[in-house]
Amino acid sequence: MTQPQWHAAAKDVMGALGTTSASFLVDKTPLTSADQLPPFLPSPISPTRDLKRKFGVLLTEEPRNMREVAYQAALHELMACDAQHKSALLGMQLTTVLQGMFCERLSGQLAAQEEKQKKRKTGQLAGDGLPRLLTGDAFYNLVVEHEETSAIEAVAREARKKHRDERAGLMKVWKEAEKVWLERNNARRQAYHDALALWNEECTRAKVERRRAGWAKPKLGKLEALIPKPVVEGAKGDKAEGDNDEDDGRNSGNSLNEDGAGNNESDSMEE
């Protein structure tokens, strides 16, 4: 059984395609992001109304014999066929443009996936599963580069571990100092509030006895400042010790306590 003529033409096209930049379409190797189709340049299509304007006189003129009737019918048929071909060509060009956009997006996603896999396989001597000539210069240079990279990474890991340990020790001392700082400031606030309560009572008695208070109003004074959190210069990418939000909460809490004490002072002065 003989194959249709278009089968032979398709084989010729596939064979010719293998010698072009789009040979990856007929190869059995996996596609990569480097494989790109040649850009598509749409061809301009003249509007159908131009033909109607050009042959309008011939189509509207009253035929004088049967030959002219046949000519007009043939012209109508050719114009309808031309409009159909232009419509089909326009649809094909639109489809090609959309497919080009789709392929470009897929190529970008494939490039991102390849980059991710490349980072994941960094440092592996045979990460792609392909055979290697162990005595070859290329593999020897790869081994040397791998050993140098591994040594640098080991030194960096050790430096980061040392930095974390040093920072953890400093933070432990700082947290203990912070605890003592809070206790001292809270003790000062409590003593101030106790003295302020006694003074308010003295003011009340002095007002009833129509005399001045026996001692001056107590003042809280400036509270002890917290020791700054230690900052250790270390390896790039290490996270800072402690929680900034927690520090902000402590600072805001101190401000509230001081403000509350200030409010008590103003209330007592009004009395």
GROMACS .gro file of C-alpha atoms in nm:
model
  271
    1MET     CA    1   0.000   0.000   0.000
    2THR     CA    2   0.147   0.330  -0.110
    3GLN     CA    3   0.163   0.614   0.140
    4PRO     CA    4  -0.014   0.940   0.062
    5GLN     CA    5   0.191   1.208  -0.107
    6TRP     CA    6   0.180   1.435   0.199
    7HIS     CA    7   0.364   1.170   0.405
    8ALA     CA    8   0.667   1.202   0.181
    9ALA     CA    9   0.647   1.580   0.199
   10ALA     CA   10   0.628   1.566   0.580
   11LYS     CA   11   0.937   1.344   0.594
   12ASP     CA   12   1.125   1.588   0.374
   13VAL     CA   13   1.024   1.877   0.602
   14MET     CA   14   1.131   1.688   0.917
   15GLY     CA   15   1.464   1.603   0.758
   16ALA     CA   16   1.523   1.964   0.658
   17LEU     CA   17   1.419   2.082   1.007
   18GLY     CA   18   1.699   1.877   1.162
   19THR     CA   19   1.959   2.101   0.997
   20THR     CA   20   1.814   2.429   1.130
   21SER     CA   21   1.822   2.608   1.466
   22ALA     CA   22   1.490   2.437   1.546
   23SER     CA   23   1.641   2.088   1.522
   24PHE     CA   24   1.551   2.031   1.890
   25LEU     CA   25   1.192   1.979   1.776
   26VAL     CA   26   1.285   1.653   1.600
   27ASP     CA   27   1.563   1.543   1.838
   28LYS     CA   28   1.493   1.292   2.115
   29THR     CA   29   1.700   1.483   2.373
   30PRO     CA   30   1.508   1.666   2.651
   31LEU     CA   31   1.426   2.029   2.587
   32THR     CA   32   1.606   2.302   2.781
   33SER     CA   33   1.542   2.673   2.832
   34ALA     CA   34   1.817   2.744   2.576
   35ASP     CA   35   1.602   2.593   2.299
   36GLN     CA   36   1.413   2.879   2.137
   37LEU     CA   37   1.185   2.884   1.836
   38PRO     CA   38   1.260   3.140   1.565
   39PRO     CA   39   1.050   3.454   1.608
   40PHE     CA   40   0.722   3.469   1.416
   41LEU     CA   41   0.665   3.775   1.201
   42PRO     CA   42   0.297   3.813   1.104
   43SER     CA   43   0.227   3.903   0.742
   44PRO     CA   44   0.006   4.204   0.667
   45ILE     CA   45  -0.340   4.115   0.535
   46SER     CA   46  -0.525   4.362   0.315
   47PRO     CA   47  -0.887   4.431   0.414
   48THR     CA   48  -1.160   4.262   0.212
   49ARG     CA   49  -1.334   4.595   0.154
   50ASP     CA   50  -1.049   4.698  -0.078
   51LEU     CA   51  -1.159   4.436  -0.331
   52LYS     CA   52  -1.518   4.549  -0.304
   53ARG     CA   53  -1.411   4.905  -0.368
   54LYS     CA   54  -1.191   4.795  -0.659
   55PHE     CA   55  -1.448   4.574  -0.832
   56GLY     CA   56  -1.761   4.748  -0.708
   57VAL     CA   57  -1.839   4.897  -1.047
   58LEU     CA   58  -1.816   4.559  -1.221
   59LEU     CA   59  -2.040   4.396  -0.962
   60THR     CA   60  -2.311   4.662  -0.965
   61GLU     CA   61  -2.324   4.716  -1.340
   62GLU     CA   62  -2.617   4.552  -1.516
   63PRO     CA   63  -2.486   4.260  -1.728
   64ARG     CA   64  -2.571   4.285  -2.098
   65ASN     CA   65  -2.532   3.922  -2.190
   66MET     CA   66  -2.484   3.578  -2.042
   67ARG     CA   67  -2.105   3.603  -2.060
   68GLU     CA   68  -2.107   3.908  -1.831
   69VAL     CA   69  -2.347   3.730  -1.595
   70ALA     CA   70  -2.097   3.443  -1.572
   71TYR     CA   71  -1.810   3.688  -1.517
   72GLN     CA   72  -1.993   3.859  -1.229
   73ALA     CA   73  -2.080   3.523  -1.069
   74ALA     CA   74  -1.716   3.410  -1.096
   75LEU     CA   75  -1.599   3.743  -0.945
   76HIS     CA   76  -1.841   3.706  -0.653
   77GLU     CA   77  -1.715   3.353  -0.593
   78LEU     CA   78  -1.349   3.457  -0.607
   79MET     CA   79  -1.410   3.745  -0.364
   80ALA     CA   80  -1.591   3.514  -0.119
   81CYS     CA   81  -1.307   3.262  -0.145
   82ASP     CA   82  -1.050   3.541  -0.088
   83ALA     CA   83  -1.239   3.663   0.221
   84GLN     CA   84  -1.250   3.308   0.358
   85HIS     CA   85  -0.877   3.258   0.299
   86LYS     CA   86  -0.794   3.590   0.470
   87SER     CA   87  -1.010   3.500   0.767
   88ALA     CA   88  -0.839   3.161   0.799
   89LEU     CA   89  -0.494   3.320   0.763
   90LEU     CA   90  -0.577   3.579   1.029
   91GLY     CA   91  -0.689   3.305   1.267
   92MET     CA   92  -0.371   3.106   1.202
   93GLN     CA   93  -0.152   3.409   1.270
   94LEU     CA   94  -0.339   3.488   1.592
   95THR     CA   95  -0.302   3.127   1.706
   96THR     CA   96   0.071   3.135   1.629
   97VAL     CA   97   0.118   3.456   1.828
   98LEU     CA   98  -0.068   3.311   2.128
   99GLN     CA   99   0.132   2.988   2.109
  100GLY     CA  100   0.452   3.193   2.096
  101MET     CA  101   0.348   3.376   2.414
  102PHE     CA  102   0.268   3.043   2.578
  103CYS     CA  103   0.604   2.891   2.476
  104GLU     CA  104   0.789   3.198   2.603
  105ARG     CA  105   0.620   3.167   2.942
  106LEU     CA  106   0.697   2.795   2.959
  107SER     CA  107   1.059   2.868   2.867
  108GLY     CA  108   1.085   3.115   3.156
  109GLN     CA  109   0.942   2.862   3.401
  110LEU     CA  110   1.176   2.594   3.266
  111ALA     CA  111   1.474   2.828   3.313
  112ALA     CA  112   1.371   2.893   3.674
  113GLN     CA  113   1.336   2.519   3.738
  114GLU     CA  114   1.677   2.453   3.583
  115GLU     CA  115   1.835   2.722   3.802
  116LYS     CA  116   1.672   2.569   4.110
  117GLN     CA  117   1.800   2.223   4.021
  118LYS     CA  118   2.143   2.367   3.948
  119LYS     CA  119   2.161   2.520   4.296
  120ARG     CA  120   2.039   2.195   4.449
  121LYS     CA  121   2.309   1.996   4.273
  122THR     CA  122   2.590   2.240   4.348
  123GLY     CA  123   2.891   2.053   4.479
  124GLN     CA  124   2.793   1.717   4.330
  125LEU     CA  125   3.049   1.558   4.102
  126ALA     CA  126   2.795   1.360   3.901
  127GLY     CA  127   2.463   1.527   3.965
  128ASP     CA  128   2.321   1.478   3.616
  129GLY     CA  129   2.357   1.098   3.610
  130LEU     CA  130   2.583   1.100   3.303
  131PRO     CA  131   2.900   0.885   3.289
  132ARG     CA  132   3.235   1.043   3.374
  133LEU     CA  133   3.591   0.961   3.264
  134LEU     CA  134   3.760   0.950   3.605
  135THR     CA  135   4.109   0.995   3.460
  136GLY     CA  136   4.013   1.284   3.234
  137ASP     CA  137   4.129   1.641   3.288
  138ALA     CA  138   3.774   1.775   3.302
  139PHE     CA  139   3.674   1.543   3.587
  140TYR     CA  140   4.005   1.604   3.770
  141ASN     CA  141   3.950   1.980   3.756
  142LEU     CA  142   3.594   1.925   3.878
  143VAL     CA  143   3.723   1.723   4.175
  144VAL     CA  144   3.976   1.993   4.264
  145GLU     CA  145   3.709   2.263   4.244
  146HIS     CA  146   3.474   2.050   4.455
  147GLU     CA  147   3.738   2.001   4.725
  148GLU     CA  148   3.820   2.373   4.734
  149THR     CA  149   3.452   2.464   4.757
  150SER     CA  150   3.393   2.208   5.032
  151ALA     CA  151   3.687   2.344   5.231
  152ILE     CA  152   3.562   2.702   5.201
  153GLU     CA  153   3.211   2.597   5.305
  154ALA     CA  154   3.348   2.404   5.604
  155VAL     CA  155   3.544   2.709   5.723
  156ALA     CA  156   3.235   2.927   5.678
  157ARG     CA  157   3.019   2.682   5.875
  158GLU     CA  158   3.271   2.671   6.158
  159ALA     CA  159   3.288   3.054   6.164
  160ARG     CA  160   2.908   3.077   6.178
  161LYS     CA  161   2.893   2.821   6.461
  162LYS     CA  162   3.159   3.010   6.657
  163HIS     CA  163   2.971   3.334   6.599
  164ARG     CA  164   2.642   3.184   6.719
  165ASP     CA  165   2.804   3.040   7.031
  166GLU     CA  166   2.971   3.371   7.113
  167ARG     CA  167   2.650   3.561   7.061
  168ALA     CA  168   2.451   3.313   7.268
  169GLY     CA  169   2.694   3.362   7.560
  170LEU     CA  170   2.670   3.740   7.537
  171MET     CA  171   2.291   3.727   7.516
  172LYS     CA  172   2.274   3.506   7.826
  173VAL     CA  173   2.473   3.761   8.026
  174TRP     CA  174   2.264   4.045   7.883
  175LYS     CA  175   1.936   3.877   7.977
  176GLU     CA  176   2.054   3.826   8.332
  177ALA     CA  177   2.153   4.193   8.352
  178GLU     CA  178   1.815   4.286   8.205
  179LYS     CA  179   1.637   4.088   8.474
  180VAL     CA  180   1.828   4.270   8.748
  181TRP     CA  181   1.757   4.602   8.573
  182LEU     CA  182   1.384   4.534   8.572
  183GLU     CA  183   1.386   4.440   8.939
  184ARG     CA  184   1.570   4.758   9.039
  185ASN     CA  185   1.345   4.985   8.835
  186ASN     CA  186   1.030   4.813   8.959
  187ALA     CA  187   1.153   4.849   9.316
  188ARG     CA  188   1.211   5.221   9.257
  189ARG     CA  189   0.865   5.262   9.109
  190GLN     CA  190   0.703   5.078   9.400
  191ALA     CA  191   0.892   5.289   9.656
  192TYR     CA  192   0.787   5.603   9.469
  193HIS     CA  193   0.420   5.503   9.465
  194ASP     CA  194   0.431   5.417   9.837
  195ALA     CA  195   0.586   5.754   9.918
  196LEU     CA  196   0.336   5.928   9.693
  197ALA     CA  197   0.045   5.759   9.872
  198LEU     CA  198   0.180   5.881  10.210
  199TRP     CA  199   0.223   6.230  10.073
  200ASN     CA  200  -0.136   6.231   9.943
  201GLU     CA  201  -0.257   6.132  10.288
  202GLU     CA  202  -0.047   6.410  10.444
  203CYS     CA  203  -0.193   6.661  10.197
  204THR     CA  204  -0.545   6.550  10.291
  205ARG     CA  205  -0.476   6.595  10.664
  206ALA     CA  206  -0.304   6.928  10.605
  207LYS     CA  207  -0.603   7.052  10.413
  208VAL     CA  208  -0.842   6.958  10.697
  209GLU     CA  209  -0.612   7.115  10.960
  210ARG     CA  210  -0.560   7.420  10.737
  211ARG     CA  211  -0.183   7.393  10.721
  212ARG     CA  212   0.086   7.314  10.468
  213ALA     CA  213   0.207   6.960  10.404
  214GLY     CA  214   0.487   6.852  10.631
  215TRP     CA  215   0.725   6.743  10.348
  216ALA     CA  216   0.773   6.804   9.980
  217LYS     CA  217   0.612   6.588   9.716
  218PRO     CA  218   0.828   6.285   9.629
  219LYS     CA  219   0.971   6.257   9.278
  220LEU     CA  220   1.037   5.941   9.083
  221GLY     CA  221   1.341   6.074   8.906
  222LYS     CA  222   1.508   5.925   8.602
  223LEU     CA  223   1.500   5.549   8.593
  224GLU     CA  224   1.808   5.340   8.522
  225ALA     CA  225   1.864   5.285   8.149
  226LEU     CA  226   1.886   4.934   8.009
  227ILE     CA  227   2.224   4.810   7.896
  228PRO     CA  228   2.231   4.804   7.511
  229LYS     CA  229   2.187   4.463   7.359
  230PRO     CA  230   2.523   4.317   7.248
  231VAL     CA  231   2.594   4.318   6.876
  232VAL     CA  232   2.847   4.068   6.744
  233GLU     CA  233   2.984   4.106   6.394
  234GLY     CA  234   2.967   3.765   6.233
  235ALA     CA  235   2.903   3.568   5.920
  236LYS     CA  236   2.667   3.707   5.662
  237GLY     CA  237   2.316   3.565   5.679
  238ASP     CA  238   2.314   3.494   6.055
  239LYS     CA  239   1.997   3.598   6.226
  240ALA     CA  240   2.008   3.855   6.506
  241GLU     CA  241   1.967   3.721   6.858
  242GLY     CA  242   1.655   3.822   7.051
  243ASP     CA  243   1.321   3.956   6.940
  244ASN     CA  244   1.284   4.322   6.849
  245ASP     CA  245   0.912   4.308   6.914
  246GLU     CA  246   0.982   4.182   7.265
  247ASP     CA  247   1.224   4.470   7.322
  248ASP     CA  248   0.967   4.718   7.194
  249GLY     CA  249   0.711   4.569   7.433
  250ARG     CA  250   0.946   4.611   7.728
  251ASN     CA  251   1.031   4.968   7.633
  252SER     CA  252   0.666   5.058   7.581
  253GLY     CA  253   0.582   4.897   7.914
  254ASN     CA  254   0.842   5.108   8.089
  255SER     CA  255   0.705   5.419   7.924
  256LEU     CA  256   0.355   5.331   8.037
  257ASN     CA  257   0.469   5.282   8.395
  258GLU     CA  258   0.655   5.610   8.393
  259ASP     CA  259   0.361   5.785   8.234
  260GLY     CA  260   0.130   5.631   8.491
  261ALA     CA  261   0.354   5.759   8.769
  262GLY     CA  262   0.356   6.100   8.607
  263ASN     CA  263  -0.022   6.100   8.597
  264ASN     CA  264  -0.033   6.024   8.969
  265GLU     CA  265   0.201   6.315   9.031
  266SER     CA  266  -0.020   6.555   8.837
  267ASP     CA  267  -0.331   6.431   9.016
  268SER     CA  268  -0.164   6.485   9.353
  269MET     CA  269  -0.057   6.836   9.258
  270GLU     CA  270  -0.415   6.922   9.166
  271GLU     CA  271  -0.525   6.807   9.510
   0.00000   0.00000   0.00000
